[in-house]
Amino acid sequence: MTIPSPTSIPSVDRTAPLLLFDSGVGGLSVLRKVRMALPQAPVIYVADNAGLPYGAKTEAQIAARVSGLLGRLTERLAPRLVCIACNTASTIALASVREVLEVPIVGTVPAIKPAAAMTKTGVIGLLGTEATIRQSYVDRLEAEFAADKRLLRHGAPELVAAAEAKLRGDAVDAQVYARAAAALRSQPGGEAIDTVVLACTHFPLIQEELSAAFGPGVSFIDGSDGIARRIAFLTQGQAWDRREPDLALFTRGESEVNRLEAALEAHGLGRIATF
Ligand code: DGL
């Protein structure tokens, strides 16, 4: 029997980045928390803006797109860990992506468990994309953690567009937020909602606006803190070395991308390129 010497334990390349993936700017809400946990980590942020919005696509389209892209991205960029910073992609494609990629993958799970622990009234609202709210993954989380609560769901594609617009610096009509709040409030029991799960990574970027639309007495919860903790745990003890400004990659070069420059810079992404 050969006993491995310490030098034979594979070590991670200290310059290898974390790769965060979303359809658009939503994953920046996750990146924000990852930065707090691991300020020294080099990051490549990938926005599949050519595929945005995922929420309007079929399960088959999303699964094919996400696995294909992540396969090419990991081959080309050799990240030490991939975070699918998108609820839609995670609830649909996480298992199949994990099957084909060797790199550790952290997904984004709708924060139903902490919401169930937080609610006093027992009525929880869940805002996600149309694709996310119909997933059996969400049904399972509801059955496991919120069986004795009422979970009201609403698919809100308008909010994805609103978050994208906000980060470009465009004005957004406040009616967009009011409509999302009303869609949950008007469901049976909806007047008692005291906790809202932001089950789309775009939505924490517009939490202030949503909070104003729901009014006082409503708390918001999303999965980003848990993701940051999980990434810190999985990379524990690894060395980090950032040699150049972090990179934002887009799958389609378009004029809108240039207008995101300030928001990207604010999240520590100093370079923009097309993949
Ligand atoms: N940010 C994504 C999510 O967390 C989806 C937005 C979209 O492409 O529809 O679900």
PDB file of N, CA and C in Angstrom, residues 33-66:
ATOM      1  N   LYS A  33     -22.457  38.811  -1.911  1.00  0.00           N
ATOM      2  CA  LYS A  33     -22.246  38.062  -0.664  1.00  0.00           C
ATOM      3  C   LYS A  33     -20.957  37.238  -0.728  1.00  0.00           C
ATOM      4  N   VAL A  34     -20.648  36.741  -1.916  1.00  0.00           N
ATOM      5  CA  VAL A  34     -19.406  35.966  -2.066  1.00  0.00           C
ATOM      6  C   VAL A  34     -18.204  36.880  -1.804  1.00  0.00           C
ATOM      7  N   ARG A  35     -18.296  38.122  -2.285  1.00  0.00           N
ATOM      8  CA  ARG A  35     -17.212  39.096  -2.045  1.00  0.00           C
ATOM      9  C   ARG A  35     -16.993  39.309  -0.558  1.00  0.00           C
ATOM     10  N   MET A  36     -18.103  39.377   0.201  1.00  0.00           N
ATOM     11  CA  MET A  36     -17.968  39.610   1.648  1.00  0.00           C
ATOM     12  C   MET A  36     -17.273  38.428   2.311  1.00  0.00           C
ATOM     13  N   ALA A  37     -17.630  37.212   1.873  1.00  0.00           N
ATOM     14  CA  ALA A  37     -17.064  36.010   2.493  1.00  0.00           C
ATOM     15  C   ALA A  37     -15.624  35.769   2.030  1.00  0.00           C
ATOM     16  N   LEU A  38     -15.351  36.041   0.747  1.00  0.00           N
ATOM     17  CA  LEU A  38     -14.047  35.718   0.157  1.00  0.00           C
ATOM     18  C   LEU A  38     -13.538  36.897  -0.677  1.00  0.00           C
ATOM     19  N   PRO A  39     -13.149  37.981  -0.006  1.00  0.00           N
ATOM     20  CA  PRO A  39     -12.759  39.185  -0.755  1.00  0.00           C
ATOM     21  C   PRO A  39     -11.554  38.974  -1.672  1.00  0.00           C
ATOM     22  N   GLN A  40     -10.732  37.992  -1.346  1.00  0.00           N
ATOM     23  CA  GLN A  40      -9.499  37.786  -2.112  1.00  0.00           C
ATOM     24  C   GLN A  40      -9.683  36.859  -3.312  1.00  0.00           C
ATOM     25  N   ALA A  41     -10.890  36.320  -3.506  1.00  0.00           N
ATOM     26  CA  ALA A  41     -11.103  35.319  -4.560  1.00  0.00           C
ATOM     27  C   ALA A  41     -11.210  35.947  -5.953  1.00  0.00           C
ATOM     28  N   PRO A  42     -10.389  35.480  -6.910  1.00  0.00           N
ATOM     29  CA  PRO A  42     -10.595  35.933  -8.287  1.00  0.00           C
ATOM     30  C   PRO A  42     -11.917  35.354  -8.822  1.00  0.00           C
ATOM     31  N   VAL A  43     -12.660  36.188  -9.543  1.00  0.00           N
ATOM     32  CA  VAL A  43     -14.000  35.792  -9.992  1.00  0.00           C
ATOM     33  C   VAL A  43     -14.159  36.037 -11.484  1.00  0.00           C
ATOM     34  N   ILE A  44     -14.786  35.096 -12.153  1.00  0.00           N
ATOM     35  CA  ILE A  44     -15.284  35.361 -13.508  1.00  0.00           C
ATOM     36  C   ILE A  44     -16.797  35.254 -13.433  1.00  0.00           C
ATOM     37  N   TYR A  45     -17.465  36.322 -13.814  1.00  0.00           N
ATOM     38  CA  TYR A  45     -18.928  36.353 -13.783  1.00  0.00           C
ATOM     39  C   TYR A  45     -19.425  36.178 -15.213  1.00  0.00           C
ATOM     40  N   VAL A  46     -20.279  35.179 -15.422  1.00  0.00           N
ATOM     41  CA  VAL A  46     -20.782  34.941 -16.781  1.00  0.00           C
ATOM     42  C   VAL A  46     -22.279  35.215 -16.840  1.00  0.00           C
ATOM     43  N   ALA A  47     -22.675  36.075 -17.763  1.00  0.00           N
ATOM     44  CA  ALA A  47     -24.089  36.365 -17.996  1.00  0.00           C
ATOM     45  C   ALA A  47     -24.459  35.849 -19.384  1.00  0.00           C
ATOM     46  N   ASP A  48     -25.370  34.898 -19.435  1.00  0.00           N
ATOM     47  CA  ASP A  48     -25.824  34.374 -20.731  1.00  0.00           C
ATOM     48  C   ASP A  48     -26.929  35.276 -21.272  1.00  0.00           C
ATOM     49  N   ASN A  49     -26.534  36.489 -21.588  1.00  0.00           N
ATOM     50  CA  ASN A  49     -27.547  37.469 -22.018  1.00  0.00           C
ATOM     51  C   ASN A  49     -28.155  37.101 -23.373  1.00  0.00           C
ATOM     52  N   ALA A  50     -27.459  36.242 -24.143  1.00  0.00           N
ATOM     53  CA  ALA A  50     -28.050  35.791 -25.411  1.00  0.00           C
ATOM     54  C   ALA A  50     -29.247  34.882 -25.131  1.00  0.00           C
ATOM     55  N   GLY A  51     -29.298  34.304 -23.932  1.00  0.00           N
ATOM     56  CA  GLY A  51     -30.395  33.389 -23.582  1.00  0.00           C
ATOM     57  C   GLY A  51     -31.423  34.008 -22.648  1.00  0.00           C
ATOM     58  N   LEU A  52     -31.199  35.218 -22.207  1.00  0.00           N
ATOM     59  CA  LEU A  52     -32.099  35.911 -21.275  1.00  0.00           C
ATOM     60  C   LEU A  52     -33.433  36.242 -21.949  1.00  0.00           C
ATOM     61  N   PRO A  53     -34.596  36.015 -21.338  1.00  0.00           N
ATOM     62  CA  PRO A  53     -34.783  35.467 -20.006  1.00  0.00           C
ATOM     63  C   PRO A  53     -34.961  33.950 -20.029  1.00  0.00           C
ATOM     64  N   TYR A  54     -34.337  33.285 -19.058  1.00  0.00           N
ATOM     65  CA  TYR A  54     -34.505  31.841 -18.924  1.00  0.00           C
ATOM     66  C   TYR A  54     -35.946  31.499 -18.510  1.00  0.00           C
ATOM     67  N   GLY A  55     -36.532  32.381 -17.734  1.00  0.00           N
ATOM     68  CA  GLY A  55     -37.853  32.100 -17.162  1.00  0.00           C
ATOM     69  C   GLY A  55     -38.924  31.802 -18.187  1.00  0.00           C
ATOM     70  N   ALA A  56     -38.729  32.269 -19.425  1.00  0.00           N
ATOM     71  CA  ALA A  56     -39.737  32.068 -20.466  1.00  0.00           C
ATOM     72  C   ALA A  56     -39.434  30.835 -21.312  1.00  0.00           C
ATOM     73  N   LYS A  57     -38.353  30.143 -21.003  1.00  0.00           N
ATOM     74  CA  LYS A  57     -37.957  28.988 -21.820  1.00  0.00           C
ATOM     75  C   LYS A  57     -38.519  27.682 -21.254  1.00  0.00           C
ATOM     76  N   THR A  58     -38.443  26.633 -22.073  1.00  0.00           N
ATOM     77  CA  THR A  58     -38.878  25.316 -21.598  1.00  0.00           C
ATOM     78  C   THR A  58     -37.753  24.685 -20.778  1.00  0.00           C
ATOM     79  N   GLU A  59     -38.115  23.637 -20.036  1.00  0.00           N
ATOM     80  CA  GLU A  59     -37.137  22.911 -19.236  1.00  0.00           C
ATOM     81  C   GLU A  59     -36.031  22.362 -20.149  1.00  0.00           C
ATOM     82  N   ALA A  60     -36.432  21.793 -21.295  1.00  0.00           N
ATOM     83  CA  ALA A  60     -35.443  21.187 -22.203  1.00  0.00           C
ATOM     84  C   ALA A  60     -34.481  22.252 -22.739  1.00  0.00           C
ATOM     85  N   GLN A  61     -35.014  23.408 -23.096  1.00  0.00           N
ATOM     86  CA  GLN A  61     -34.152  24.484 -23.614  1.00  0.00           C
ATOM     87  C   GLN A  61     -33.140  24.921 -22.554  1.00  0.00           C
ATOM     88  N   ILE A  62     -33.621  25.087 -21.328  1.00  0.00           N
ATOM     89  CA  ILE A  62     -32.731  25.571 -20.256  1.00  0.00           C
ATOM     90  C   ILE A  62     -31.663  24.530 -19.940  1.00  0.00           C
ATOM     91  N   ALA A  63     -32.089  23.271 -19.821  1.00  0.00           N
ATOM     92  CA  ALA A  63     -31.126  22.216 -19.474  1.00  0.00           C
ATOM     93  C   ALA A  63     -30.040  22.109 -20.543  1.00  0.00           C
ATOM     94  N   ALA A  64     -30.431  22.144 -21.816  1.00  0.00           N
ATOM     95  CA  ALA A  64     -29.453  22.000 -22.894  1.00  0.00           C
ATOM     96  C   ALA A  64     -28.501  23.192 -22.908  1.00  0.00           C
ATOM     97  N   ARG A  65     -29.061  24.370 -22.772  1.00  0.00           N
ATOM     98  CA  ARG A  65     -28.268  25.592 -22.844  1.00  0.00           C
ATOM     99  C   ARG A  65     -27.256  25.671 -21.693  1.00  0.00           C
ATOM    100  N   VAL A  66     -27.744  25.410 -20.484  1.00  0.00           N
ATOM    101  CA  VAL A  66     -26.895  25.563 -19.301  1.00  0.00           C
ATOM    102  C   VAL A  66     -25.787  24.498 -19.289  1.00  0.00           C
TER     103      VAL A  66
END
